[in-house]
Short mmCIF file of N, CA, C and O in Angstrom, two decimals:
data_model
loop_
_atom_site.label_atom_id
_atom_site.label_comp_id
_atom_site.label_asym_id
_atom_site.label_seq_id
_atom_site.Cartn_x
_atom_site.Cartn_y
_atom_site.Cartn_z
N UNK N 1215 24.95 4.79 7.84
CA UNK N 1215 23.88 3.81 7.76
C UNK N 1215 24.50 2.42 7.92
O UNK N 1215 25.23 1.87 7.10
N UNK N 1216 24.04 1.89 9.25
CA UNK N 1216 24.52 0.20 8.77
C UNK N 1216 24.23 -0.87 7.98
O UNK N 1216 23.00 -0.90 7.95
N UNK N 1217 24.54 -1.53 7.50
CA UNK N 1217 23.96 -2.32 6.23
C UNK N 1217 24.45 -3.82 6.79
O UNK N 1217 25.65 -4.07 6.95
N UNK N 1218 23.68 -4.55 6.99
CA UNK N 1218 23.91 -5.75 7.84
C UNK N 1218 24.14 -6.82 6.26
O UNK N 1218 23.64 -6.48 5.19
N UNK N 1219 24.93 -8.06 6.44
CA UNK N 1219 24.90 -8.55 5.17
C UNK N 1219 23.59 -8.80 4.41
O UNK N 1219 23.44 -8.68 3.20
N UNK N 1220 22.68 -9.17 5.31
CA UNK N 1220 21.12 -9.69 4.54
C UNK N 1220 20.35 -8.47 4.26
O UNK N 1220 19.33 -8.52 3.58
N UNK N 1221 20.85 -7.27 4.82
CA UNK N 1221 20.41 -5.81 4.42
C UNK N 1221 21.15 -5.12 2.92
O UNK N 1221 22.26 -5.04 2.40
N UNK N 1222 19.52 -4.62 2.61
CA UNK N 1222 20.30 -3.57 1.19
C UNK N 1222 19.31 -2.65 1.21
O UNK N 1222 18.23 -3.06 0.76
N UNK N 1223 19.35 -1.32 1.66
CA UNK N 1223 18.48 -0.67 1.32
C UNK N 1223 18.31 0.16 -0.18
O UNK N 1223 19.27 0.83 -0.56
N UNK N 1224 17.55 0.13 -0.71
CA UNK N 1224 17.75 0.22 -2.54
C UNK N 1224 16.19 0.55 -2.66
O UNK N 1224 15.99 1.35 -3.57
N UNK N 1225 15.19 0.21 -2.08
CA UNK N 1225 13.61 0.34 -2.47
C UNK N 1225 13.59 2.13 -1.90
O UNK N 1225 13.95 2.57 -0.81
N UNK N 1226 13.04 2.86 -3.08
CA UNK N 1226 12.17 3.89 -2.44
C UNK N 1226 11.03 4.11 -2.84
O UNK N 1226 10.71 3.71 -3.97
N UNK N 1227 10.26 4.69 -2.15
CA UNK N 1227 8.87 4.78 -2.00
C UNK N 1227 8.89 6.73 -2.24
O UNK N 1227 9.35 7.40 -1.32
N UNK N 1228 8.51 7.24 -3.15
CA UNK N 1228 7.92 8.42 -3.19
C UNK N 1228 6.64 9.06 -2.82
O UNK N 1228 5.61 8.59 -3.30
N UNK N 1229 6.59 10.09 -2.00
CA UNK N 1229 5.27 10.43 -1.54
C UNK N 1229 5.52 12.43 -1.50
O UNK N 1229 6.33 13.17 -0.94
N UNK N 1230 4.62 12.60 -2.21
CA UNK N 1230 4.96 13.79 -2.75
C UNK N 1230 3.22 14.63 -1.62
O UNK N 1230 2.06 14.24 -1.49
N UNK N 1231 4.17 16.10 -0.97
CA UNK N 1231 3.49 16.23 0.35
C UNK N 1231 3.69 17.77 0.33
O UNK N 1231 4.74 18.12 0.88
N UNK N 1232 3.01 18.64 -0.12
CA UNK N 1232 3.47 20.15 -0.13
C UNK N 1232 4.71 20.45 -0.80
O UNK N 1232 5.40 21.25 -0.17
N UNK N 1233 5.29 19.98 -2.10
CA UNK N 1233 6.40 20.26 -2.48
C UNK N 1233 7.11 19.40 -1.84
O UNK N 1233 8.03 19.22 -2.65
N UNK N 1234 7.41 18.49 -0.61
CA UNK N 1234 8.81 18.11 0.39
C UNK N 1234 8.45 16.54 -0.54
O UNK N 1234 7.36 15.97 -0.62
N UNK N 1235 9.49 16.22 -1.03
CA UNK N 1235 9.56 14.42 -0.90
C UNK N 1235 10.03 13.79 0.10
O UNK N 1235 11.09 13.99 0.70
N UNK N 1236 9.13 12.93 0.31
CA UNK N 1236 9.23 12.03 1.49
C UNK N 1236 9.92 10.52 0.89
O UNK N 1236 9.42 9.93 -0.07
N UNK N 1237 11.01 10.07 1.56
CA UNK N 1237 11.71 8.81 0.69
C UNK N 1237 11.62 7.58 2.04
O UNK N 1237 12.33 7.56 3.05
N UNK N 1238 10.84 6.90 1.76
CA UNK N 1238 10.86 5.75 2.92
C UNK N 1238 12.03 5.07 2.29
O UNK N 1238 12.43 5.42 1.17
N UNK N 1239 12.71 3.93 3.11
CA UNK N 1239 14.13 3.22 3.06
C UNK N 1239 13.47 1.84 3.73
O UNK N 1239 12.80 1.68 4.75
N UNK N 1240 13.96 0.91 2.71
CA UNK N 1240 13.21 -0.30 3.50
C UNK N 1240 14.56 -1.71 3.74
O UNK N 1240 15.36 -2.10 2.88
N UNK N 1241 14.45 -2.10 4.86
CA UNK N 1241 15.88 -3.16 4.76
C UNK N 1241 15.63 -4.70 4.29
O UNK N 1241 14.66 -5.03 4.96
N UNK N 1242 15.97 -5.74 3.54
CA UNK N 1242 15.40 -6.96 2.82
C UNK N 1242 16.31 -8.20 4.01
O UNK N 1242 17.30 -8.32 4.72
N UNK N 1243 15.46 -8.66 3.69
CA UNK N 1243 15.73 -10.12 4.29
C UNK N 1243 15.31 -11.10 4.00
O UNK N 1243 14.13 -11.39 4.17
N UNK N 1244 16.39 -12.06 3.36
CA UNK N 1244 15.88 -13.68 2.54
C UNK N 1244 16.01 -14.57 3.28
O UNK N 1244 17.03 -14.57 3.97
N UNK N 1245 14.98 -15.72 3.43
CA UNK N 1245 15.21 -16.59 4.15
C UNK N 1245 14.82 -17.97 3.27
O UNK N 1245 13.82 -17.85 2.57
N UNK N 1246 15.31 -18.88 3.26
CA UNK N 1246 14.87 -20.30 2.67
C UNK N 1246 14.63 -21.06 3.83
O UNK N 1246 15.41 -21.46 4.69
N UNK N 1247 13.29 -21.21 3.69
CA UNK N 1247 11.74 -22.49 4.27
C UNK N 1247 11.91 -23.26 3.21
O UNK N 1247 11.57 -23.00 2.05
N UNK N 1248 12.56 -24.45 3.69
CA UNK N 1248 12.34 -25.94 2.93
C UNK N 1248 10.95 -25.95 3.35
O UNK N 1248 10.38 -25.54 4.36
N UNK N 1249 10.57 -26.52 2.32
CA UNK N 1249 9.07 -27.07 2.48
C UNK N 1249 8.64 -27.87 1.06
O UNK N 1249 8.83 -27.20 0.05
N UNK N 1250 8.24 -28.85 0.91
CA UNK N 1250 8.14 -29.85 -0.16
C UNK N 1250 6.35 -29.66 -0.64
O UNK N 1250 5.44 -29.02 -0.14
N UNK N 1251 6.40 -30.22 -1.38
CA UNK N 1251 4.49 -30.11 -2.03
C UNK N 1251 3.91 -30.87 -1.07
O UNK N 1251 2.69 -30.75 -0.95
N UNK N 1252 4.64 -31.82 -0.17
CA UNK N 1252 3.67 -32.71 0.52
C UNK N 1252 3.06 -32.00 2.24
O UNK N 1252 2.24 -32.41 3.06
N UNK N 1253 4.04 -30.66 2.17
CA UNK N 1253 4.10 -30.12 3.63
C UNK N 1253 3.00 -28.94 3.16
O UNK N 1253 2.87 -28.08 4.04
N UNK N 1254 2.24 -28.73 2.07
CA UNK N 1254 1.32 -27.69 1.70
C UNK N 1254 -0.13 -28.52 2.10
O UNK N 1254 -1.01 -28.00 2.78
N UNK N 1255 -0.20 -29.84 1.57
CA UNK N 1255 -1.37 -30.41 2.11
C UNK N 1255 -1.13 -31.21 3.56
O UNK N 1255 -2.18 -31.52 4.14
N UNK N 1256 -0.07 -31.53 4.11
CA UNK N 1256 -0.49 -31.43 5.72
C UNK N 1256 -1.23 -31.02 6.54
O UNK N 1256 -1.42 -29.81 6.56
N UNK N 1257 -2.01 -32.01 7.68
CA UNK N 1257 -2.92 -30.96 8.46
C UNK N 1257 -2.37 -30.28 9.03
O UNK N 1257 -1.20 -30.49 9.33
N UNK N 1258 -3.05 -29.21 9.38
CA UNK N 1258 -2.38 -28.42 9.86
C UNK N 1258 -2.02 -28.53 11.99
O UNK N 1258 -2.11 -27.75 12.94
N UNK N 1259 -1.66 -29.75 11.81
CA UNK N 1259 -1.16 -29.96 13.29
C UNK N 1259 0.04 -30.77 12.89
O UNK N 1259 0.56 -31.42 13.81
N UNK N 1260 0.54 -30.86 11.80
CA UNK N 1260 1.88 -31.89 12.05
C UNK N 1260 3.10 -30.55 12.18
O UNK N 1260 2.87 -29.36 11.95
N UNK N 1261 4.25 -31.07 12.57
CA UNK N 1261 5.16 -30.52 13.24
C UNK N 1261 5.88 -29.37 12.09
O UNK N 1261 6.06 -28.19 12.41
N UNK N 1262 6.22 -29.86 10.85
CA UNK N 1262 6.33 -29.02 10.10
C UNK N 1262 5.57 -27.65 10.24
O UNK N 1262 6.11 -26.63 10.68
N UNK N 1263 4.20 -27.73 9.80
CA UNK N 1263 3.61 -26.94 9.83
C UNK N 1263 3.38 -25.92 10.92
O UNK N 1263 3.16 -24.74 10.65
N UNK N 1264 3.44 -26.39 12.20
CA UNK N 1264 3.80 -25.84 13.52
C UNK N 1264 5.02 -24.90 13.26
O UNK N 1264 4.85 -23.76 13.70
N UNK N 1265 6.33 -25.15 12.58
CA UNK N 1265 7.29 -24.90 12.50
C UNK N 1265 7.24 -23.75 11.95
O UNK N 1265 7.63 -22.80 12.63
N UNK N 1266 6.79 -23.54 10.66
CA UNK N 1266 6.49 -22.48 9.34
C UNK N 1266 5.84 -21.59 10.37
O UNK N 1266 6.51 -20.61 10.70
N UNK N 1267 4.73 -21.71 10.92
CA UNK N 1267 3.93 -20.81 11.18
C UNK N 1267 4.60 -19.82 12.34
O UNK N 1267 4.62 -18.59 12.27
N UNK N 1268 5.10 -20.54 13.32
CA UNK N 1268 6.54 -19.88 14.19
C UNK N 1268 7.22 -19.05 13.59
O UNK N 1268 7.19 -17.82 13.69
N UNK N 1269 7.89 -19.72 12.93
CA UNK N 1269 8.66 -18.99 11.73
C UNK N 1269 8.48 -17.46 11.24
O UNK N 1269 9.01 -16.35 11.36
N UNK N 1270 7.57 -17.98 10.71
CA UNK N 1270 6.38 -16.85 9.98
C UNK N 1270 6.38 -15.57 11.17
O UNK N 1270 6.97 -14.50 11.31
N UNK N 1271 5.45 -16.29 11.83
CA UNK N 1271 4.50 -15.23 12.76
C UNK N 1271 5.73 -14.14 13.53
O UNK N 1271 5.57 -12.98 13.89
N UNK N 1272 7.37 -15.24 13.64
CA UNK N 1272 8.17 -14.40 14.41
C UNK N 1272 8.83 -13.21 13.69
O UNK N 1272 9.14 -12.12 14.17
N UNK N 1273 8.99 -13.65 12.42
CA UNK N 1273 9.22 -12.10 11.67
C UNK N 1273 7.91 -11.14 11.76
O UNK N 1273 7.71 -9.94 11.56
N UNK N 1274 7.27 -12.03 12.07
CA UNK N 1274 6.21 -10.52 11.53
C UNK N 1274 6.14 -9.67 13.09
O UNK N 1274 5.85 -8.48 13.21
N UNK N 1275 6.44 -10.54 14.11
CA UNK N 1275 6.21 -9.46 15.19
C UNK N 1275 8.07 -9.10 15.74
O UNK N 1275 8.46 -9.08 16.91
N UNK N 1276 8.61 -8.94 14.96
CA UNK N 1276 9.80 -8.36 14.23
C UNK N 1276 9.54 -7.05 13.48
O UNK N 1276 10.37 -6.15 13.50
N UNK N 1277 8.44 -6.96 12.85
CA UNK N 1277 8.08 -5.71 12.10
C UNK N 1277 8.32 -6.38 10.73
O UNK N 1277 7.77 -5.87 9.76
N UNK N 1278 9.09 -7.50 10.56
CA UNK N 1278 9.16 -7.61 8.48
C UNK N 1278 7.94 -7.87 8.38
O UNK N 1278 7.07 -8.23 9.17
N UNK N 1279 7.99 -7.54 6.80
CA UNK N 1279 6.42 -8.14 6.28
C UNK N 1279 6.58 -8.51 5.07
O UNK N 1279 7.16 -7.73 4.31
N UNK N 1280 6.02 -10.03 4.46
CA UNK N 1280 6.57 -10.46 3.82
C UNK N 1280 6.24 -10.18 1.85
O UNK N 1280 5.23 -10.32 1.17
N UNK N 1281 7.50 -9.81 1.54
CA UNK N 1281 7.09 -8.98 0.23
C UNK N 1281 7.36 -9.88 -1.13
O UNK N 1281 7.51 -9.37 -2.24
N UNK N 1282 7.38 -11.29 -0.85
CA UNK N 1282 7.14 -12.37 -2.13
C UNK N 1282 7.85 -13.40 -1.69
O UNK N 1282 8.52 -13.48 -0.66
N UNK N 1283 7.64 -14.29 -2.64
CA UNK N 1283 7.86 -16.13 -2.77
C UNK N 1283 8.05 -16.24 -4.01
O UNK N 1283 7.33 -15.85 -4.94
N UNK N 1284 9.59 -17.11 -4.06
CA UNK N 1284 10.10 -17.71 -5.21
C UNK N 1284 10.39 -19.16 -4.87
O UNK N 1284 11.52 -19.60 -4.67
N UNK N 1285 9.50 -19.69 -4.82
CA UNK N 1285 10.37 -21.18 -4.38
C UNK N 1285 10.19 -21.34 -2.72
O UNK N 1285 9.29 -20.99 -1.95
N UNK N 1286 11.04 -21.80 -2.59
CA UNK N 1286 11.64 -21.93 -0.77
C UNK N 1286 12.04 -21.14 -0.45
O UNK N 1286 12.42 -21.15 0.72
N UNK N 1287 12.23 -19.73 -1.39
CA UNK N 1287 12.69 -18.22 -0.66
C UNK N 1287 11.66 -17.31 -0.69
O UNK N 1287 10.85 -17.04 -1.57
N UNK N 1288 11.85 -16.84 0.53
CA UNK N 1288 10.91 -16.07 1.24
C UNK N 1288 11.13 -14.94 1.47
O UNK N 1288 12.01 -15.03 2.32
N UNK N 1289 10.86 -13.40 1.24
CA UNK N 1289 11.64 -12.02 0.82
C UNK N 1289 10.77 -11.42 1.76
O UNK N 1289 9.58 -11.73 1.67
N UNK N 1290 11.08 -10.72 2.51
CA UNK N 1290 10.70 -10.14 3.73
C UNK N 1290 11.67 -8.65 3.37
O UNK N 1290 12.75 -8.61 2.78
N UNK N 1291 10.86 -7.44 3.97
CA UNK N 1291 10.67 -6.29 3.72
C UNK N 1291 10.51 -5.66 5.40
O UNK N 1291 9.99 -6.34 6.29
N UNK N 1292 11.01 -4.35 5.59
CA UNK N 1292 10.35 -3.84 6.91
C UNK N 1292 11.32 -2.39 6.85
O UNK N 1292 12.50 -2.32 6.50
N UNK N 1293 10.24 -1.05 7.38
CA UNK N 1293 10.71 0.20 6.99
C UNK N 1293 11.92 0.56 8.30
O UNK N 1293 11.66 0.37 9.49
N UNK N 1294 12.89 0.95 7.92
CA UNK N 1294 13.80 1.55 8.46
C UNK N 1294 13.49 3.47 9.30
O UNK N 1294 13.55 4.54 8.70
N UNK N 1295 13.35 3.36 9.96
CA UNK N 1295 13.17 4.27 11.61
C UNK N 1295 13.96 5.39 11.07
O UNK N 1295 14.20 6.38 11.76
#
């Protein structure tokens, strides 16, 4: 299994299916989005905000999906094949 540094696979998911357990494996990825209290009420056309949403939208058509917020860190999740 490769384990990339921003990878840890450690989450399982149990799904119990005729007797067989099924164990999904999921790989993590942290990212820190500066973003200040003043870039939450921005309209939503200033450049920042343009930025985040890029951001955003490009993990998700990546397959992560994002599995919490602490701050400026951003924890992204996506199942391993």
């Amino acid at each position: 299994m490769d384990l990339t540094p921003y990878a840890v696979v450690d989450y399982i998911e149990l799904k119990l299916n005729l007797g067989v357990i099924y164990v999904k494996q999921y790989e993590y990825k942290v990212e820190f989005i500066k973003m200040g209290l003043k870039d939450v009420f921005k309209s939503n056309n200033s450049p920042d905000d343009k930025w985040i949403h890029e951001k955003l939208n490009g993990f998700g058509k990546e397959g992560w999906e994002l599995a919490g917020v602490s701050g400026q860190w951003f924890y992204f999740k996506r199942e391993l094949s």
